[in-house]
Amino acid sequence: MKNVPTLDIRRYDSDRDAFVAELGAAYREFGFCCISGHGIARELIDGSYDAFQRFFALPTDIKMKYHVAGSGGARGYTPFKVETAKDSQYADLKEFWHIGREIPRDSKFADVMPPNIWPSEVPDFRRYGYGLYEALDKLGTRVLRALALHIDQPENFFEDKTDVGNSILRPIHYPPITQDNIPNVRAGAHEDINFITLLVGASAEGLEVLSHGEWLPITTEGDAIVVNIGDMLQRLSNHVYPSTSHRVVNPQNENARKPRYSVPFFLHPNPDVMLDPLDSCVTADNPRRYDTSISSHEYLLQRLREIKLI
């Protein structure tokens, strides 16, 4: 069985052409790649997980103070069984928190990117949460440089399209499975909405990606971070970079009785970026797949309605 490869991003500086070719090949085949050598401090990752776990352990009535009704969960807390994978009959078995980009409140995007909320009960939540946000944002920018080169764009092609991107860090808590008769999926099969998703700490089993009709398990080793393509980049690249279905299943062992935590970073373009297929991605073999224009913000709203967040 083929595996999603792990590539060391330091090779972007030491062995650029080969790294870009291997990364591009991984994404064309799987829509996923594991990235090592990224330099994000272990202390930052572990400290973040610890702060997030302390928040999720708080009583429900305290957590609900941070639930902003009617906001689509854009910031703060979203309780269990709200988000539902598109076309799924079951709500996902998870609760989560959203941290967004800190922008000046007079920014032209202030109306669609609200200020963050921070739980006073966990004093270091902000320091770790926003520290991890910024570290993953920087790493995502580095991955996008290689992805740009692979589709014959300048290295910095994405930078002015993501510098005020509506990106989200989402700490998630999947509770232990305590019943035998619930569906065997913690998060239903879905594709991500954004440009790329960076998942730090995918060491717990459960993440699976659909490849050639089979579900491949992905678990990382060492410091590797899973990075996958989202639907917005699939559209912009005219499907050169596929956004692949993935899911989180319950382990078929005693780990199903343990909670699972994960922290994906959803890297989004700026709200006004148009998601029209790039000419460099349109060929005789891959004709243009979209003939209507849509901005990334309109696209986001359309998708949030589908998954029942707004």
mmCIF file of C-alpha atoms in Angstrom, residues 163-301:
data_model
loop_
_atom_site.group_PDB
_atom_site.id
_atom_site.type_symbol
_atom_site.label_atom_id
_atom_site.label_comp_id
_atom_site.label_asym_id
_atom_site.label_seq_id
_atom_site.Cartn_x
_atom_site.Cartn_y
_atom_site.Cartn_z
ATOM 1 C CA ASP A 163 -1.052 38.209 4.285
ATOM 2 C CA VAL A 164 -4.425 39.142 5.835
ATOM 3 C CA GLY A 165 -5.999 35.765 5.198
ATOM 4 C CA ASN A 166 -9.038 34.757 7.254
ATOM 5 C CA SER A 167 -7.066 31.812 8.672
ATOM 6 C CA ILE A 168 -8.228 29.825 11.697
ATOM 7 C CA LEU A 169 -6.475 27.756 14.367
ATOM 8 C CA ARG A 170 -8.952 25.164 15.627
ATOM 9 C CA PRO A 171 -8.137 23.207 18.805
ATOM 10 C CA ILE A 172 -10.504 20.185 18.800
ATOM 11 C CA HIS A 173 -11.509 17.756 21.550
ATOM 12 C CA TYR A 174 -12.989 14.411 20.542
ATOM 13 C CA PRO A 175 -14.321 12.795 23.728
ATOM 14 C CA PRO A 176 -13.745 9.136 24.609
ATOM 15 C CA ILE A 177 -16.210 6.818 22.893
ATOM 16 C CA THR A 178 -18.210 5.258 25.707
ATOM 17 C CA GLN A 179 -21.105 3.612 23.847
ATOM 18 C CA ASP A 180 -21.028 0.738 21.392
ATOM 19 C CA ASN A 181 -23.899 1.822 19.181
ATOM 20 C CA ILE A 182 -22.771 5.173 17.814
ATOM 21 C CA PRO A 183 -21.424 5.675 14.300
ATOM 22 C CA ASN A 184 -17.773 4.762 14.021
ATOM 23 C CA VAL A 185 -16.606 8.196 12.889
ATOM 24 C CA ARG A 186 -15.533 11.095 15.066
ATOM 25 C CA ALA A 187 -15.459 13.488 12.097
ATOM 26 C CA GLY A 188 -17.269 12.500 8.918
ATOM 27 C CA ALA A 189 -15.588 12.263 5.503
ATOM 28 C CA HIS A 190 -15.052 15.780 4.191
ATOM 29 C CA GLU A 191 -12.787 18.077 2.226
ATOM 30 C CA ASP A 192 -11.375 21.264 3.741
ATOM 31 C CA ILE A 193 -12.598 24.652 2.513
ATOM 32 C CA ASN A 194 -9.397 26.738 2.595
ATOM 33 C CA PHE A 195 -6.056 26.908 0.703
ATOM 34 C CA ILE A 196 -4.037 24.461 2.834
ATOM 35 C CA THR A 197 -4.505 22.887 6.273
ATOM 36 C CA LEU A 198 -1.599 22.236 8.648
ATOM 37 C CA LEU A 199 -2.310 19.635 11.329
ATOM 38 C CA VAL A 200 0.099 19.638 14.232
ATOM 39 C CA GLY A 201 0.129 16.631 16.533
ATOM 40 C CA ALA A 202 -1.539 14.037 14.286
ATOM 41 C CA SER A 203 0.294 11.370 16.271
ATOM 42 C CA ALA A 204 -2.959 9.887 17.585
ATOM 43 C CA GLU A 205 -4.401 7.271 15.268
ATOM 44 C CA GLY A 206 -7.673 7.956 13.490
ATOM 45 C CA LEU A 207 -6.908 10.309 10.580
ATOM 46 C CA GLU A 208 -7.506 8.620 7.210
ATOM 47 C CA VAL A 209 -7.265 9.939 3.638
ATOM 48 C CA LEU A 210 -9.146 8.539 0.633
ATOM 49 C CA SER A 211 -6.725 7.453 -2.094
ATOM 50 C CA HIS A 212 -7.703 5.431 -5.181
ATOM 51 C CA GLY A 213 -10.854 4.240 -3.443
ATOM 52 C CA GLU A 214 -9.093 3.080 -0.257
ATOM 53 C CA TRP A 215 -8.811 4.766 3.132
ATOM 54 C CA LEU A 216 -5.129 5.215 4.035
ATOM 55 C CA PRO A 217 -4.308 5.842 7.716
ATOM 56 C CA ILE A 218 -1.980 8.783 8.413
ATOM 57 C CA THR A 219 0.050 8.947 11.587
ATOM 58 C CA THR A 220 3.122 11.119 11.841
ATOM 59 C CA GLU A 221 6.505 10.462 13.412
ATOM 60 C CA GLY A 222 8.889 12.875 15.075
ATOM 61 C CA ASP A 223 8.078 16.522 14.443
ATOM 62 C CA ALA A 224 6.168 15.991 11.173
ATOM 63 C CA ILE A 225 3.080 18.111 10.480
ATOM 64 C CA VAL A 226 0.384 16.914 8.065
ATOM 65 C CA VAL A 227 -0.373 19.485 5.338
ATOM 66 C CA ASN A 228 -3.266 18.995 2.928
ATOM 67 C CA ILE A 229 -4.890 20.899 0.074
ATOM 68 C CA GLY A 230 -8.283 22.566 0.570
ATOM 69 C CA ASP A 231 -11.056 23.268 -1.935
ATOM 70 C CA MET A 232 -10.092 26.910 -2.529
ATOM 71 C CA LEU A 233 -6.610 25.934 -3.751
ATOM 72 C CA GLN A 234 -8.101 23.045 -5.734
ATOM 73 C CA ARG A 235 -10.288 25.580 -7.538
ATOM 74 C CA LEU A 236 -7.499 28.121 -8.051
ATOM 75 C CA SER A 237 -5.168 25.385 -9.392
ATOM 76 C CA ASN A 238 -7.905 23.949 -11.652
ATOM 77 C CA HIS A 239 -7.595 20.637 -9.720
ATOM 78 C CA VAL A 240 -3.845 20.257 -10.337
ATOM 79 C CA TYR A 241 -3.767 20.172 -6.518
ATOM 80 C CA PRO A 242 -6.678 17.948 -5.440
ATOM 81 C CA SER A 243 -8.604 18.506 -2.224
ATOM 82 C CA THR A 244 -8.903 14.953 -0.931
ATOM 83 C CA SER A 245 -11.616 13.451 1.264
ATOM 84 C CA HIS A 246 -10.444 12.601 4.772
ATOM 85 C CA ARG A 247 -12.077 11.587 8.040
ATOM 86 C CA VAL A 248 -11.322 10.812 11.677
ATOM 87 C CA VAL A 249 -12.376 7.315 12.720
ATOM 88 C CA ASN A 250 -12.509 5.738 16.133
ATOM 89 C CA PRO A 251 -9.554 3.431 16.768
ATOM 90 C CA GLN A 252 -10.511 -0.266 16.844
ATOM 91 C CA ASN A 253 -8.774 -0.743 20.192
ATOM 92 C CA GLU A 254 -8.642 0.659 23.708
ATOM 93 C CA ASN A 255 -7.678 4.090 22.335
ATOM 94 C CA ALA A 256 -11.339 4.587 21.387
ATOM 95 C CA ARG A 257 -11.921 4.978 25.127
ATOM 96 C CA LYS A 258 -9.423 7.827 25.335
ATOM 97 C CA PRO A 259 -10.072 11.438 24.367
ATOM 98 C CA ARG A 260 -8.407 12.687 21.185
ATOM 99 C CA TYR A 261 -7.127 16.218 20.717
ATOM 100 C CA SER A 262 -6.012 17.761 17.461
ATOM 101 C CA VAL A 263 -5.105 21.271 16.344
ATOM 102 C CA PRO A 264 -5.528 22.024 12.635
ATOM 103 C CA PHE A 265 -4.573 25.417 11.193
ATOM 104 C CA PHE A 266 -6.766 26.348 8.228
ATOM 105 C CA LEU A 267 -4.783 28.754 6.049
ATOM 106 C CA HIS A 268 -7.226 30.950 4.121
ATOM 107 C CA PRO A 269 -6.674 33.580 1.433
ATOM 108 C CA ASN A 270 -7.577 37.209 2.037
ATOM 109 C CA PRO A 271 -11.377 37.614 1.844
ATOM 110 C CA ASP A 272 -11.268 39.501 -1.482
ATOM 111 C CA VAL A 273 -9.089 37.007 -3.411
ATOM 112 C CA MET A 274 -10.854 35.660 -6.519
ATOM 113 C CA LEU A 275 -10.680 31.887 -6.903
ATOM 114 C CA ASP A 276 -10.550 31.759 -10.709
ATOM 115 C CA PRO A 277 -8.388 28.967 -12.177
ATOM 116 C CA LEU A 278 -4.848 30.141 -12.993
ATOM 117 C CA ASP A 279 -3.909 30.123 -16.667
ATOM 118 C CA SER A 280 -0.757 28.120 -15.840
ATOM 119 C CA CYS A 281 -3.021 25.300 -14.586
ATOM 120 C CA VAL A 282 -5.268 25.186 -17.668
ATOM 121 C CA THR A 283 -4.013 22.854 -20.412
ATOM 122 C CA ALA A 284 -5.391 20.738 -23.235
ATOM 123 C CA ASP A 285 -5.345 17.760 -20.847
ATOM 124 C CA ASN A 286 -6.839 19.773 -17.979
ATOM 125 C CA PRO A 287 -9.365 22.236 -19.468
ATOM 126 C CA ARG A 288 -10.798 25.053 -17.334
ATOM 127 C CA ARG A 289 -13.263 23.540 -14.853
ATOM 128 C CA TYR A 290 -14.976 26.727 -13.597
ATOM 129 C CA ASP A 291 -16.578 29.472 -15.639
ATOM 130 C CA THR A 292 -18.037 31.583 -12.828
ATOM 131 C CA SER A 293 -15.974 33.886 -10.592
ATOM 132 C CA ILE A 294 -16.305 33.795 -6.808
ATOM 133 C CA SER A 295 -14.387 35.541 -4.030
ATOM 134 C CA SER A 296 -12.893 33.500 -1.217
ATOM 135 C CA HIS A 297 -15.266 35.127 1.306
ATOM 136 C CA GLU A 298 -18.383 34.285 -0.745
ATOM 137 C CA TYR A 299 -17.086 30.754 -1.194
ATOM 138 C CA LEU A 300 -16.476 30.426 2.557
ATOM 139 C CA LEU A 301 -20.025 31.531 3.404
#
